[in-house]
Coordinates of C-alpha atoms in Angstrom, one line a residue:
M329 CA 0.3 -0.1 0.3
I330 CA 1.2 3.3 -1.2
K331 CA 2.2 5.4 2.6
K332 CA 0.9 9.2 3.0
N333 CA 3.5 11.5 2.2
K334 CA 4.1 14.9 1.6
N335 CA 3.8 14.8 -2.0
P336 CA 1.0 14.5 -4.0
I337 CA -0.8 11.1 -5.0
K338 CA -0.6 10.7 -8.9
V339 CA -3.8 9.2 -9.7
G340 CA -6.3 8.7 -13.4
I341 CA -10.0 8.4 -13.7
W342 CA -11.9 5.9 -14.8
I343 CA -15.3 6.1 -17.0
R344 CA -16.8 3.5 -18.3
V345 CA -20.2 3.3 -19.2
S346 CA -22.6 1.3 -21.6
T347 CA -24.7 2.2 -24.0
D348 CA -27.5 2.3 -22.2
M349 CA -26.4 4.0 -19.7
Q350 CA -25.5 7.0 -21.5
V351 CA -28.3 9.5 -20.0
K352 CA -28.4 12.6 -17.4
D353 CA -26.7 12.0 -14.6
E354 CA -25.0 8.6 -15.5
S355 CA -22.6 9.9 -19.3
P356 CA -19.2 10.0 -19.0
E357 CA -19.1 13.8 -18.4
H358 CA -20.6 13.7 -15.2
H359 CA -18.5 11.0 -14.3
E360 CA -15.6 12.8 -14.8
L361 CA -16.8 15.5 -13.4
R362 CA -17.7 14.3 -9.9
A363 CA -14.3 12.3 -9.9
R364 CA -12.5 15.7 -10.8
H365 CA -14.5 17.2 -7.6
Y366 CA -13.4 14.3 -5.4
I367 CA -9.5 14.9 -6.8
N368 CA -9.2 18.5 -5.8
A369 CA -10.9 18.1 -3.0
K370 CA -7.9 15.4 -2.2
G371 CA -5.4 17.8 -3.0
W372 CA -4.1 15.0 -6.0
D373 CA -2.8 15.5 -9.2
L374 CA -4.6 14.4 -12.1
V375 CA -2.6 12.1 -14.5
K376 CA -4.7 10.4 -16.9
I377 CA -8.5 10.0 -18.1
Y378 CA -9.4 6.7 -19.4
R379 CA -12.4 6.5 -20.8
L380 CA -14.6 3.5 -22.1
D381 CA -18.0 4.6 -23.7
G382 CA -20.3 2.1 -24.6
V383 CA -18.1 -0.9 -23.2
S384 CA -19.7 -3.9 -21.5
G385 CA -18.5 -4.7 -18.0
K386 CA -18.4 -8.4 -18.3
N387 CA -15.0 -8.0 -20.2
V388 CA -13.0 -5.2 -19.6
M389 CA -9.5 -6.5 -18.8
K390 CA -8.8 -7.4 -22.8
H391 CA -9.4 -3.6 -23.4
S392 CA -6.5 -1.5 -24.9
E393 CA -7.7 1.7 -22.3
A394 CA -8.2 -1.3 -19.0
E395 CA -4.4 -3.0 -20.8
R396 CA -2.9 0.8 -21.0
M397 CA -3.9 1.8 -17.4
L398 CA -2.4 -1.3 -15.8
K399 CA 0.8 -0.3 -18.3
D400 CA 0.9 3.3 -16.1
V401 CA -0.1 1.4 -12.9
R402 CA 2.6 -0.9 -13.1
S403 CA 5.1 1.7 -14.4
G404 CA 4.4 3.9 -11.4
E405 CA 3.1 6.8 -13.7
I406 CA -0.2 6.7 -11.5
N407 CA -0.4 5.7 -8.3
G408 CA -4.6 5.6 -7.7
L409 CA -7.7 5.3 -9.9
V410 CA -10.5 6.9 -9.4
F411 CA -13.5 5.7 -10.2
S412 CA -17.7 6.7 -9.8
K413 CA -18.7 3.4 -8.5
L414 CA -17.1 -0.2 -8.4
S415 CA -19.7 -1.8 -10.9
R416 CA -17.8 1.4 -13.0
L417 CA -14.4 -0.5 -13.0
A418 CA -16.1 -4.0 -13.5
R419 CA -18.9 -5.9 -12.9
S420 CA -16.8 -9.1 -13.4
T421 CA -16.2 -10.8 -9.6
K422 CA -13.2 -12.3 -12.0
E423 CA -11.8 -9.5 -13.4
L424 CA -12.6 -7.4 -9.8
L425 CA -10.3 -9.8 -8.2
E426 CA -7.6 -9.4 -11.0
F427 CA -7.5 -5.4 -10.7
A428 CA -7.3 -5.5 -6.9
D429 CA -4.2 -8.1 -7.1
I430 CA -2.2 -6.0 -10.0
F431 CA -2.5 -2.3 -7.7
K432 CA -1.8 -4.2 -4.9
S433 CA 1.6 -6.1 -5.9
A434 CA 2.3 -2.0 -7.6
N435 CA 1.6 -0.3 -4.0
A436 CA -1.5 1.4 -5.9
N437 CA -5.2 2.6 -4.4
L438 CA -8.5 2.0 -5.8
I439 CA -10.6 5.1 -5.0
S440 CA -14.5 4.5 -5.4
I441 CA -16.6 8.0 -4.8
S442 CA -20.1 6.2 -4.1
E443 CA -19.4 3.4 -2.1
N444 CA -16.3 5.7 -0.4
I445 CA -13.8 3.3 -0.6
D446 CA -10.3 4.4 -0.2
T447 CA -7.9 2.0 0.0
S448 CA -5.1 4.8 1.2
S449 CA -7.6 4.9 4.4
P450 CA -7.8 2.7 6.9
A451 CA -11.3 2.1 6.1
G452 CA -10.1 1.3 2.6
M453 CA -7.5 -0.7 3.8
L454 CA -10.0 -3.3 5.4
F455 CA -11.8 -3.5 1.9
F456 CA -8.3 -4.6 0.6
T457 CA -8.1 -6.8 2.6
V458 CA -11.6 -8.3 2.1
I459 CA -11.1 -8.7 -1.8
S460 CA -7.6 -9.6 -1.0
A461 CA -9.4 -12.5 0.3
M462 CA -11.6 -12.7 -2.1
A463 CA -8.8 -13.1 -4.3
E464 CA -7.2 -16.1 -2.6
W465 CA -10.2 -17.8 -2.0
E466 CA -10.9 -17.7 -5.7
R467 CA -7.7 -18.7 -6.6
E468 CA -7.8 -21.3 -3.9
E469 CA -11.3 -22.6 -5.9
I470 CA -9.7 -22.9 -8.8
A471 CA -6.9 -25.0 -7.4
S472 CA -9.5 -27.5 -6.0
R473 CA -11.8 -27.9 -9.0
V474 CA -8.7 -28.9 -11.2
S475 CA -6.8 -30.7 -8.2
L476 CA -10.5 -32.7 -8.6
S477 CA -10.5 -32.9 -12.4
I478 CA -7.2 -34.2 -12.6
P479 CA -8.1 -38.1 -11.9
I480 CA -10.5 -37.7 -14.5
R481 CA -8.6 -37.0 -16.8
A482 CA -6.0 -39.3 -16.2
K483 CA -8.4 -42.5 -16.4
L484 CA -9.4 -41.1 -19.6
G485 CA -6.0 -40.9 -21.0
K486 CA -5.8 -37.5 -21.4
P487 CA -2.4 -35.2 -21.3
L488 CA -2.2 -33.6 -17.6
G489 CA 0.3 -31.6 -18.9
G490 CA 4.6 -32.0 -19.4
Q491 CA 6.2 -34.1 -22.1
A492 CA 6.2 -37.4 -21.9
I493 CA 8.9 -39.7 -20.8
L494 CA 11.8 -41.0 -22.9
G495 CA 10.6 -43.7 -25.7
Y496 CA 7.6 -42.1 -25.8
S497 CA 5.5 -39.0 -26.8
W498 CA 1.9 -36.8 -27.5
Q499 CA 0.7 -37.2 -30.4
D500 CA -3.1 -35.8 -31.1
K501 CA -3.3 -36.2 -27.4
Q502 CA -2.8 -39.8 -27.4
F503 CA -0.1 -41.6 -25.4
V504 CA 2.0 -43.0 -27.9
I505 CA 5.5 -45.1 -28.6
N506 CA 8.4 -42.3 -29.9
E507 CA 10.1 -44.8 -32.7
S508 CA 13.6 -43.0 -32.5
E509 CA 13.8 -43.1 -28.6
A510 CA 12.3 -46.3 -28.1
P511 CA 15.2 -48.7 -29.2
I512 CA 17.6 -46.5 -26.5
R513 CA 14.9 -47.5 -23.8
K514 CA 15.1 -50.9 -24.7
L515 CA 18.6 -51.0 -24.5
I516 CA 19.1 -49.9 -21.3
Y517 CA 17.4 -52.7 -19.9
E518 CA 19.1 -54.9 -22.1
I519 CA 23.0 -54.0 -21.1
F520 CA 22.1 -53.7 -17.3
L521 CA 20.9 -56.6 -17.1
R522 CA 24.4 -57.8 -18.8
T523 CA 26.4 -55.8 -16.8
L524 CA 24.0 -55.4 -13.7
R525 CA 25.6 -51.9 -12.9
K526 CA 23.7 -49.2 -12.9
K527 CA 27.4 -46.8 -13.6
T528 CA 28.6 -49.0 -16.4
T529 CA 24.6 -48.8 -17.9
A530 CA 25.1 -44.7 -18.5
D531 CA 28.5 -44.9 -19.5
E532 CA 28.3 -47.5 -22.1
L533 CA 25.1 -45.8 -23.3
N534 CA 27.2 -42.4 -23.4
K535 CA 30.4 -44.3 -25.7
L536 CA 27.4 -45.8 -28.1
G537 CA 26.8 -41.9 -28.4
Y538 CA 23.5 -41.8 -27.0
R539 CA 22.2 -38.7 -25.4
T540 CA 19.0 -37.8 -23.0
R541 CA 16.4 -35.8 -24.5
K542 CA 18.0 -32.2 -23.7
G543 CA 21.4 -33.9 -25.3
A544 CA 22.8 -34.5 -21.7
R545 CA 25.1 -37.2 -20.9
F546 CA 23.3 -40.6 -18.7
S547 CA 23.9 -40.9 -15.7
D548 CA 23.6 -43.7 -12.9
T549 CA 20.5 -41.1 -11.6
T550 CA 18.6 -40.6 -15.1
V551 CA 19.7 -44.8 -15.6
T552 CA 17.8 -45.6 -12.3
R553 CA 15.3 -43.3 -13.1
L554 CA 13.9 -44.8 -16.4
L555 CA 15.0 -48.8 -15.3
R556 CA 12.1 -47.7 -12.3
D557 CA 9.9 -46.1 -14.5
T558 CA 6.3 -48.6 -15.4
T559 CA 5.4 -47.2 -18.6
V560 CA 7.7 -49.7 -20.7
K561 CA 5.9 -52.2 -19.2
G562 CA 2.8 -50.7 -20.5
E563 CA 2.0 -49.3 -16.7
R564 CA 1.5 -45.4 -16.6
I565 CA 1.5 -44.2 -13.5
V566 CA 0.2 -40.4 -13.2
N567 CA -1.4 -38.1 -10.1
Y568 CA 1.3 -39.1 -8.0
T569 CA 3.1 -35.8 -7.2
K570 CA 1.4 -32.9 -5.7
S571 CA 3.3 -29.7 -4.9
A572 CA 6.0 -29.5 -1.2
A573 CA 4.8 -26.6 1.3
D574 CA 7.4 -24.8 0.3
G575 CA 6.1 -24.9 -3.6
K576 CA 9.8 -25.4 -5.0
R577 CA 9.7 -29.6 -4.8
T578 CA 7.2 -32.4 -5.0
A579 CA 6.3 -35.0 -2.6
L580 CA 4.4 -38.2 -3.4
K581 CA 0.8 -38.5 -2.9
P582 CA -0.4 -41.8 -1.3
K583 CA -0.7 -44.1 -3.7
S584 CA -4.6 -45.2 -3.4
E585 CA -4.2 -41.3 -4.8
W586 CA -2.5 -42.8 -7.6
T587 CA -4.1 -43.6 -11.2
I588 CA -2.6 -46.4 -13.5
T589 CA -3.6 -45.8 -17.7
K590 CA -2.5 -49.0 -19.6
C591 CA -0.1 -47.8 -22.5
P592 CA 2.1 -49.2 -25.1
Q593 CA 4.8 -51.6 -24.4
I594 CA 8.4 -51.4 -25.1
I595 CA 9.6 -54.4 -22.6
S596 CA 7.7 -57.4 -21.8
E597 CA 6.8 -57.1 -17.4
Q598 CA 9.1 -60.5 -16.9
I599 CA 11.7 -58.0 -17.8
W600 CA 11.1 -55.1 -15.8
N601 CA 9.8 -57.6 -13.2
K602 CA 13.8 -59.3 -13.4
V603 CA 15.6 -56.1 -13.5
N604 CA 13.8 -54.3 -10.9
S605 CA 14.3 -57.3 -8.4
I606 CA 17.8 -56.9 -8.8
L607 CA 17.5 -53.0 -8.5
D608 CA 15.4 -53.6 -5.1
E609 CA 19.0 -56.4 -3.8
Q610 CA 21.3 -54.0 -4.5
E611 CA 20.0 -51.3 -2.8
R612 CA 18.9 -53.5 0.1
R613 CA 23.0 -54.4 0.2
S614 CA 23.9 -50.7 0.0
S615 CA 21.8 -49.3 2.2
G616 CA 23.2 -48.3 5.7
N617 CA 21.2 -51.2 7.9
G618 CA 23.1 -53.9 5.3
R619 CA 26.5 -55.6 5.1
K620 CA 29.0 -54.1 3.5
S621 CA 30.5 -56.9 0.9
A622 CA 33.5 -58.6 3.3
Y623 CA 34.1 -61.3 0.3
L624 CA 35.2 -60.7 -3.4
L625 CA 32.0 -63.6 -4.3
S626 CA 30.0 -62.8 -1.7
G627 CA 26.7 -63.0 -3.3
I628 CA 27.4 -63.9 -6.5
V629 CA 28.1 -67.8 -5.4
K630 CA 25.6 -70.3 -5.2
C631 CA 24.4 -74.0 -4.0
S632 CA 24.2 -76.1 -7.1
C633 CA 20.4 -76.0 -5.8
S634 CA 20.3 -72.3 -6.8
K635 CA 20.4 -71.3 -3.6
K636 CA 22.9 -68.4 -2.2
M637 CA 25.7 -69.9 -0.1
Y638 CA 27.0 -67.9 2.6
V639 CA 30.2 -67.1 4.7
K640 CA 30.4 -68.4 8.4
S641 CA 33.3 -67.0 11.3
N642 CA 35.6 -69.9 10.0
K643 CA 35.4 -68.3 6.5
V644 CA 33.7 -71.4 4.6
Y645 CA 30.9 -71.1 1.7
H646 CA 28.6 -73.3 2.6
C647 CA 24.9 -73.7 1.7
R648 CA 22.5 -74.5 4.6
D649 CA 20.3 -77.3 2.9
C650 CA 22.6 -79.0 0.4
R651 CA 25.8 -78.9 3.1
V652 CA 28.3 -78.2 0.3
K653 CA 31.0 -76.3 1.4
I654 CA 33.9 -74.7 -0.2
T655 CA 36.8 -71.9 1.7
V656 CA 36.8 -68.2 0.9
G657 CA 40.2 -68.6 -0.5
D658 CA 39.8 -71.5 -2.1
I659 CA 37.1 -70.2 -4.3
D660 CA 38.9 -66.9 -5.0
T661 CA 41.4 -68.7 -6.1
I662 CA 39.8 -71.2 -8.5
F663 CA 38.2 -68.0 -10.2
C664 CA 41.3 -65.9 -10.4
D665 CA 43.3 -69.5 -12.4
F666 CA 40.3 -70.0 -13.9
L667 CA 39.9 -66.5 -16.0
S668 CA 42.9 -66.2 -16.6
D669 CA 43.5 -69.2 -18.3
C670 CA 40.2 -67.9 -20.2
I671 CA 42.2 -64.7 -21.3
S672 CA 45.5 -66.6 -22.1
H673 CA 43.4 -68.2 -24.7
I674 CA 41.6 -64.9 -26.2
D675 CA 43.5 -62.9 -29.3
T676 CA 41.8 -59.6 -29.2
A677 CA 43.0 -58.8 -32.2
K678 CA 41.8 -61.7 -34.1
L679 CA 37.9 -61.7 -32.1
I680 CA 37.7 -57.8 -33.6
E681 CA 39.0 -58.4 -36.6
K682 CA 36.2 -61.3 -37.0
S683 CA 33.6 -59.3 -35.9
I684 CA 34.4 -56.3 -38.3
N685 CA 34.6 -59.2 -40.6
L686 CA 30.8 -60.1 -40.1
L687 CA 30.1 -56.4 -40.0
G688 CA 31.8 -56.2 -43.0
R689 CA 29.5 -58.9 -44.9
K690 CA 26.5 -57.5 -43.1
Q691 CA 27.4 -53.8 -44.7
D692 CA 28.5 -55.8 -47.8
L693 CA 24.8 -57.2 -48.3
F694 CA 23.6 -53.8 -47.4
K695 CA 24.5 -52.1 -50.3
E696 CA 23.3 -54.7 -52.2
M697 CA 20.4 -55.0 -51.6
I698 CA 19.9 -51.0 -51.6
N699 CA 20.9 -51.6 -55.2
E700 CA 18.4 -53.8 -55.6
K701 CA 15.6 -51.5 -54.9
I702 CA 16.9 -48.5 -56.5
A703 CA 17.0 -51.2 -59.8
L704 CA 13.4 -52.4 -58.8
E705 CA 12.5 -48.3 -58.5
K706 CA 13.3 -47.6 -61.8
T707 CA 11.5 -50.7 -63.2
R708 CA 8.4 -49.4 -61.6
Q709 CA 9.3 -45.9 -63.0
R710 CA 9.1 -47.5 -66.4
H711 CA 6.3 -49.5 -65.9
M712 CA 4.3 -46.0 -65.1
E713 CA 6.2 -44.3 -68.1
M714 CA 5.2 -47.6 -70.8
R715 CA 1.6 -46.8 -69.2
M716 CA 2.0 -43.1 -70.4
A717 CA 3.0 -43.5 -73.3
D718 CA 0.1 -46.8 -74.0
E719 CA 2.8 -49.1 -74.7
I720 CA 1.5 -51.8 -71.9
T721 CA -2.5 -52.3 -71.1
R722 CA -3.9 -51.8 -68.3
E723 CA -4.3 -54.8 -66.7
D724 CA -0.5 -55.9 -67.1
F725 CA 0.5 -52.5 -65.9
V726 CA -1.3 -53.3 -62.7
G727 CA -0.1 -56.4 -62.3
S728 CA 3.6 -55.9 -63.0
L729 CA 3.1 -52.5 -60.3
H730 CA 1.4 -54.6 -57.9
T731 CA 4.5 -56.8 -57.9
L732 CA 6.5 -54.1 -57.9
N733 CA 5.6 -52.5 -54.7
T734 CA 5.1 -55.8 -53.1
Q735 CA 9.3 -56.4 -53.9
V736 CA 10.1 -53.0 -52.9
A737 CA 7.9 -53.7 -49.5
H738 CA 9.9 -56.9 -49.0
L739 CA 13.0 -55.4 -49.3
E740 CA 12.7 -51.8 -46.9
D741 CA 11.6 -54.4 -44.0
F742 CA 14.7 -56.5 -44.5
L743 CA 16.8 -53.4 -45.0
Q744 CA 15.4 -51.9 -41.5
G745 CA 16.0 -55.5 -39.6
L746 CA 19.4 -55.6 -41.0
Q747 CA 19.7 -52.0 -40.1
S748 CA 19.4 -53.1 -36.0
E749 CA 22.0 -56.1 -36.6
M750 CA 24.8 -54.0 -37.7
D751 CA 23.3 -51.2 -35.2
L752 CA 23.9 -54.3 -32.8
E753 CA 27.3 -55.4 -34.4
V754 CA 28.7 -52.3 -33.7
R755 CA 27.5 -52.0 -29.9
Q756 CA 29.1 -55.2 -29.3
N757 CA 31.9 -54.0 -30.8
S758 CA 32.9 -51.1 -28.9
L759 CA 31.8 -53.6 -25.8
L760 CA 34.3 -56.5 -26.6
E761 CA 37.9 -54.9 -26.0
E762 CA 37.0 -53.0 -22.9
Q763 CA 34.8 -56.2 -21.0
I764 CA 38.3 -58.2 -22.0
K765 CA 40.7 -54.9 -21.3
E766 CA 38.7 -55.0 -17.3
A767 CA 38.9 -59.0 -16.8
K768 CA 43.0 -58.6 -18.1
I769 CA 43.4 -55.7 -15.5
L770 CA 42.0 -57.8 -12.5
V771 CA 44.0 -60.7 -13.8
K772 CA 47.1 -59.2 -14.0
N773 CA 46.9 -57.2 -10.8
W774 CA 45.0 -59.8 -8.4
P775 CA 47.3 -59.7 -5.7
I776 CA 47.9 -55.9 -5.6
L777 CA 44.3 -54.5 -7.1
A778 CA 42.5 -52.7 -4.3
F779 CA 39.2 -54.9 -2.6
E780 CA 37.2 -52.1 -3.6
R781 CA 38.6 -52.4 -7.4
K782 CA 38.5 -56.1 -7.5
R783 CA 34.8 -56.3 -6.5
S784 CA 33.7 -54.2 -8.8
I785 CA 35.3 -56.0 -11.9
I786 CA 33.9 -59.2 -10.7
E787 CA 30.3 -58.2 -10.3
T788 CA 31.0 -56.2 -14.5
I789 CA 32.0 -59.5 -16.0
T790 CA 30.7 -62.3 -13.9
K791 CA 27.2 -63.5 -14.1
L792 CA 26.8 -66.9 -11.5
V793 CA 29.1 -68.8 -9.7
S794 CA 27.7 -72.1 -9.1
I795 CA 29.2 -74.7 -6.7
S796 CA 28.1 -79.0 -5.7
E797 CA 29.7 -81.6 -4.7
K798 CA 32.1 -82.3 -7.4
D799 CA 31.8 -79.0 -10.1
I800 CA 31.8 -75.6 -9.8
R801 CA 30.6 -74.0 -13.1
I802 CA 31.1 -69.9 -13.6
E803 CA 29.3 -68.2 -15.7
F804 CA 30.7 -64.4 -17.2
S805 CA 28.6 -62.0 -19.2
V806 CA 27.0 -62.4 -22.0
N807 CA 29.6 -61.1 -24.8
L808 CA 32.9 -62.2 -22.4
H809 CA 31.1 -66.0 -21.7
N810 CA 30.7 -66.8 -25.2
L811 CA 33.7 -65.7 -25.7
L812 CA 35.6 -68.1 -23.2
G813 CA 33.2 -71.0 -24.4
G814 CA 31.2 -71.7 -21.7
K815 CA 34.0 -73.9 -19.8
N816 CA 33.1 -75.6 -16.7
I817 CA 35.6 -76.3 -13.7
Q818 CA 35.7 -79.2 -12.0
Y819 CA 36.6 -79.2 -7.8
N820 CA 37.8 -82.6 -6.1
D821 CA 37.8 -82.6 -2.7
S822 CA 39.9 -85.6 -2.1
N823 CA 42.6 -83.0 -3.1
I824 CA 44.6 -80.2 -0.7
S825 CA 43.7 -78.2 -3.0
P826 CA 41.4 -77.8 -6.2
R827 CA 42.6 -78.9 -9.6
L828 CA 41.1 -77.5 -12.8
F829 CA 39.5 -79.1 -15.4
F830 CA 37.8 -77.3 -18.6
D831 CA 35.7 -79.3 -20.4
K832 CA 35.9 -77.6 -23.8
K833 CA 32.6 -79.9 -24.8
L834 CA 29.3 -77.5 -25.1
Q835 CA 26.0 -79.6 -24.2
I836 CA 23.2 -79.9 -26.0
P837 CA 20.6 -77.8 -25.5
A838 CA 17.2 -80.0 -25.8
P839 CA 15.4 -79.1 -28.5
Q840 CA 13.1 -76.0 -28.1
N841 CA 10.7 -74.7 -31.5
Y842 CA 11.2 -77.8 -33.0
P843 CA 9.5 -77.1 -36.7
K844 CA 7.4 -80.2 -37.0
N845 CA 5.8 -78.5 -40.1
P846 CA 9.0 -76.7 -41.8
T847 CA 7.5 -74.2 -44.5
T848 CA 10.2 -71.8 -44.8
I849 CA 14.1 -72.4 -45.6
G850 CA 15.4 -71.5 -42.2
E851 CA 12.4 -74.0 -40.5
H852 CA 14.4 -76.8 -42.3
I853 CA 17.4 -75.3 -41.5
R854 CA 16.6 -75.5 -37.6
K855 CA 14.4 -79.1 -38.3
K856 CA 17.5 -80.7 -40.1
R857 CA 20.2 -79.6 -37.6
I858 CA 18.7 -81.1 -34.9
D859 CA 17.3 -84.1 -36.5
S860 CA 21.3 -83.8 -37.2
G861 CA 22.1 -83.2 -33.6
L862 CA 24.1 -80.3 -34.6
T863 CA 24.5 -77.5 -32.4
Q864 CA 24.6 -73.5 -34.2
T865 CA 28.1 -73.5 -34.5
E866 CA 29.0 -76.8 -35.8
L867 CA 26.8 -76.2 -38.2
A868 CA 28.1 -72.8 -39.7
K869 CA 31.5 -74.7 -40.1
I870 CA 30.1 -76.7 -42.3
L871 CA 28.0 -74.2 -44.2
D872 CA 31.2 -71.5 -43.9
V873 CA 28.6 -69.0 -42.4
S874 CA 28.8 -67.5 -39.1
T875 CA 26.9 -69.2 -35.8
D876 CA 24.8 -65.1 -36.4
C877 CA 23.5 -66.7 -39.7
I878 CA 22.4 -69.6 -38.6
T879 CA 20.2 -67.5 -35.9
F880 CA 19.1 -65.1 -38.4
W881 CA 18.0 -68.1 -40.7
E882 CA 16.4 -70.4 -38.1
N883 CA 14.3 -67.5 -36.7
N884 CA 13.3 -66.3 -40.2
R885 CA 14.6 -63.1 -39.1
S886 CA 16.5 -62.7 -42.2
K887 CA 17.1 -65.3 -45.5
P888 CA 20.4 -66.7 -46.5
Q889 CA 22.0 -65.6 -50.2
I890 CA 21.5 -67.3 -53.3
T891 CA 25.6 -68.2 -53.0
Y892 CA 24.7 -70.0 -49.8
Y893 CA 21.6 -72.0 -51.6
P894 CA 23.9 -75.1 -52.9
R895 CA 25.6 -75.7 -49.7
I896 CA 22.2 -75.5 -47.7
H897 CA 20.7 -77.9 -50.3
H898 CA 23.5 -80.1 -49.8
F899 CA 22.9 -80.2 -46.1
L900 CA 19.2 -80.7 -46.4
G901 CA 19.4 -83.8 -49.0
F902 CA 16.5 -81.9 -50.9
Y903 CA 15.4 -78.6 -52.7
T904 CA 13.3 -76.2 -51.0
T905 CA 11.6 -74.3 -53.6
T906 CA 9.8 -76.2 -56.2
I907 CA 9.8 -74.4 -59.6
D908 CA 8.2 -75.5 -62.9
E909 CA 11.1 -76.0 -65.4
T910 CA 8.6 -76.5 -68.1
N911 CA 8.8 -73.3 -68.6
F912 CA 11.6 -71.1 -69.4
H913 CA 11.5 -68.5 -66.2
G914 CA 11.1 -71.6 -64.4
R915 CA 14.1 -73.1 -66.2
L916 CA 16.0 -70.0 -65.9
R917 CA 15.2 -69.8 -62.1
A918 CA 15.8 -72.9 -61.3
Y919 CA 19.2 -72.9 -62.2
R920 CA 20.1 -69.8 -60.7
L921 CA 18.5 -71.2 -56.9
K922 CA 20.5 -75.0 -57.9
N923 CA 23.7 -73.1 -58.1
G924 CA 23.8 -70.0 -56.2
I925 CA 24.1 -67.6 -58.9
S926 CA 22.6 -64.2 -58.6
C927 CA 20.7 -61.9 -61.1
K928 CA 24.2 -60.0 -61.9
E929 CA 26.0 -62.5 -62.4
M930 CA 23.8 -64.1 -64.5
A931 CA 23.3 -61.1 -66.5
R932 CA 26.8 -61.3 -66.6
L933 CA 26.7 -64.8 -68.1
L934 CA 24.2 -64.3 -70.8
K935 CA 25.5 -60.7 -72.0
V936 CA 22.5 -59.0 -70.5
D937 CA 21.5 -56.4 -68.0
T938 CA 19.7 -57.4 -64.5
S939 CA 16.8 -56.1 -65.1
T940 CA 16.4 -58.2 -68.4
V941 CA 17.1 -61.1 -66.4
R942 CA 14.7 -60.1 -63.5
A943 CA 12.4 -59.7 -66.5
W944 CA 12.9 -63.3 -67.8
E945 CA 12.9 -64.8 -64.2
K946 CA 9.3 -62.9 -63.4
G947 CA 7.5 -63.6 -67.3
L948 CA 6.9 -60.0 -67.0
N949 CA 9.2 -60.1 -70.7
I950 CA 9.7 -63.1 -73.5
P951 CA 12.1 -63.2 -75.6
S952 CA 12.1 -64.8 -78.6
Q953 CA 12.3 -68.7 -79.4
K954 CA 15.4 -68.6 -81.2
R955 CA 17.1 -66.3 -78.3
I956 CA 15.9 -69.4 -75.7
D957 CA 16.7 -72.0 -77.5
V958 CA 20.5 -70.2 -77.5
I959 CA 20.3 -69.6 -73.7
D960 CA 18.7 -72.8 -73.0
T961 CA 22.6 -74.6 -74.9
L962 CA 24.7 -72.1 -73.3
L963 CA 23.5 -73.3 -69.6
Q964 CA 24.0 -77.0 -70.8
Q965 CA 27.3 -76.0 -71.7
Q966 CA 27.8 -73.8 -68.5
H967 CA 25.8 -76.3 -66.5
C968 CA 28.0 -76.8 -62.9
T969 CA 24.6 -77.7 -61.1
I970 CA 25.0 -79.6 -57.6
C971 CA 22.4 -82.2 -56.9
P972 CA 22.0 -83.0 -53.3
S973 CA 21.5 -86.4 -54.2
S974 CA 24.3 -86.9 -55.9
K975 CA 26.8 -85.9 -53.2

């Protein structure tokens, strides 16, 4: 409020009358005259006059004169406003309260002549206090109504303000998956399940070049928040926070007030539960009430019955149910010796080279498929031009266009899947060296490395140490375990100290997803492999491909390149595709498939372009009979068919 001082108060006159009020005694001139007399009697200075002729009192705030007046109040141009009646200022209670709030914050006075209200006087101060109280009550009422509407809007799935969490976005007021961010959310869970470390997960994400939505680096706090978030498993929790008393912080509401709505999933509920159970266990261990790990393998060593083994006062791990025992010193030595032996057999450069070669082959395949897509699109454009020139009929055009569109769509799906595989390969290559480096540091500096550092590396590279009465099984993290070959350590308790026995034989897993009635070439390969008692690695050596190729083929994630078809058909003992060889295009395609010849190689052999070969095989273009005879003769001369039955 303005305090009285020797300096005169600078005031303005507010004049507002609606059209039907412009009569004698209620005209704008009459209001102005009354206000001038009042101001002169008070000894104030009249600075501005604000006139709103013929304006309704229902909505005054947005009028240009009202905006000019408020600007003068805020700038200090006037510190008082005189008007004949309170209703002349505004008729809307909401706007009256807003005016009162603005004048109060600017230390300005509201003076109503008829009601004898002057905020520069004690009585006026009382009025202003009442007005302020009404304003506060109105604000609380609005806040209450908004608060009551939030659960209803949440249950209806409507946005409540703010951005969607990473991996999701709002589109047309619908909560949907963000296709560019969802793979990052999924990757966070994959890395954590492999490393079991939040900080390591954040570091790997940053090394791979991923950043948060705001462009910041991932931290262990961010990773924890994203791992704990239930949205990824299809449960979106809203209306679970409220402003704290200081208005600066937020606090959780009681769970009974939370609203849970269904939303699209990014990961399965099983994976989310597994990750969060690990987080719960880690938090329990790190809490002040829990005990810190006193031994290197505490919490990692388990009995073959799957129960954890604990250390007694005599420094012996034991299982309370099975009575299996092993000393702390023995298992630590076994672990170090086993890891040292395995690391010595790893040729890092060779492994990296192998991974790079595999990635290179996929990149070459990607380029080949891109070129094939371009060729199809050119063929499609040529058909459209031919149709525009009436060189082909409408029926032929529609049929060929449908075929071409289908092929392009299939190629796009394949390219998308191959791109994902290459991205995964790049990530694995970047993590491979780091894991081997950590393991080598542990082995080389075992005697002098600090306990905390040892424990940190062991937690990163070790998944499980399982102990039975006769042997010990050590399982490493996924990448490292694959490199070491999944070896077993045998422990014989008849010796004074444990001896190491490395069993390099892989146990053949029980058949899973056995295709009884295979329909694709990948399913035929899986069925034959399982029937033959072969592992994917063994079959990969037979076909001279990588194990990943076998996995992708069997899971129908990709199809074999045509160059592998002769070897595959020889392994299967039959051809997976039945082709009618009574016509020319059937004989041409059968020849290519049986001999593993690409369209490009066939075109070079026949001295034509690749698109012509594809058109012949699809029956879109048929050469003359004379040329067919020449081609048949040439193919017989070049005959190199590999017949499975003859092998």
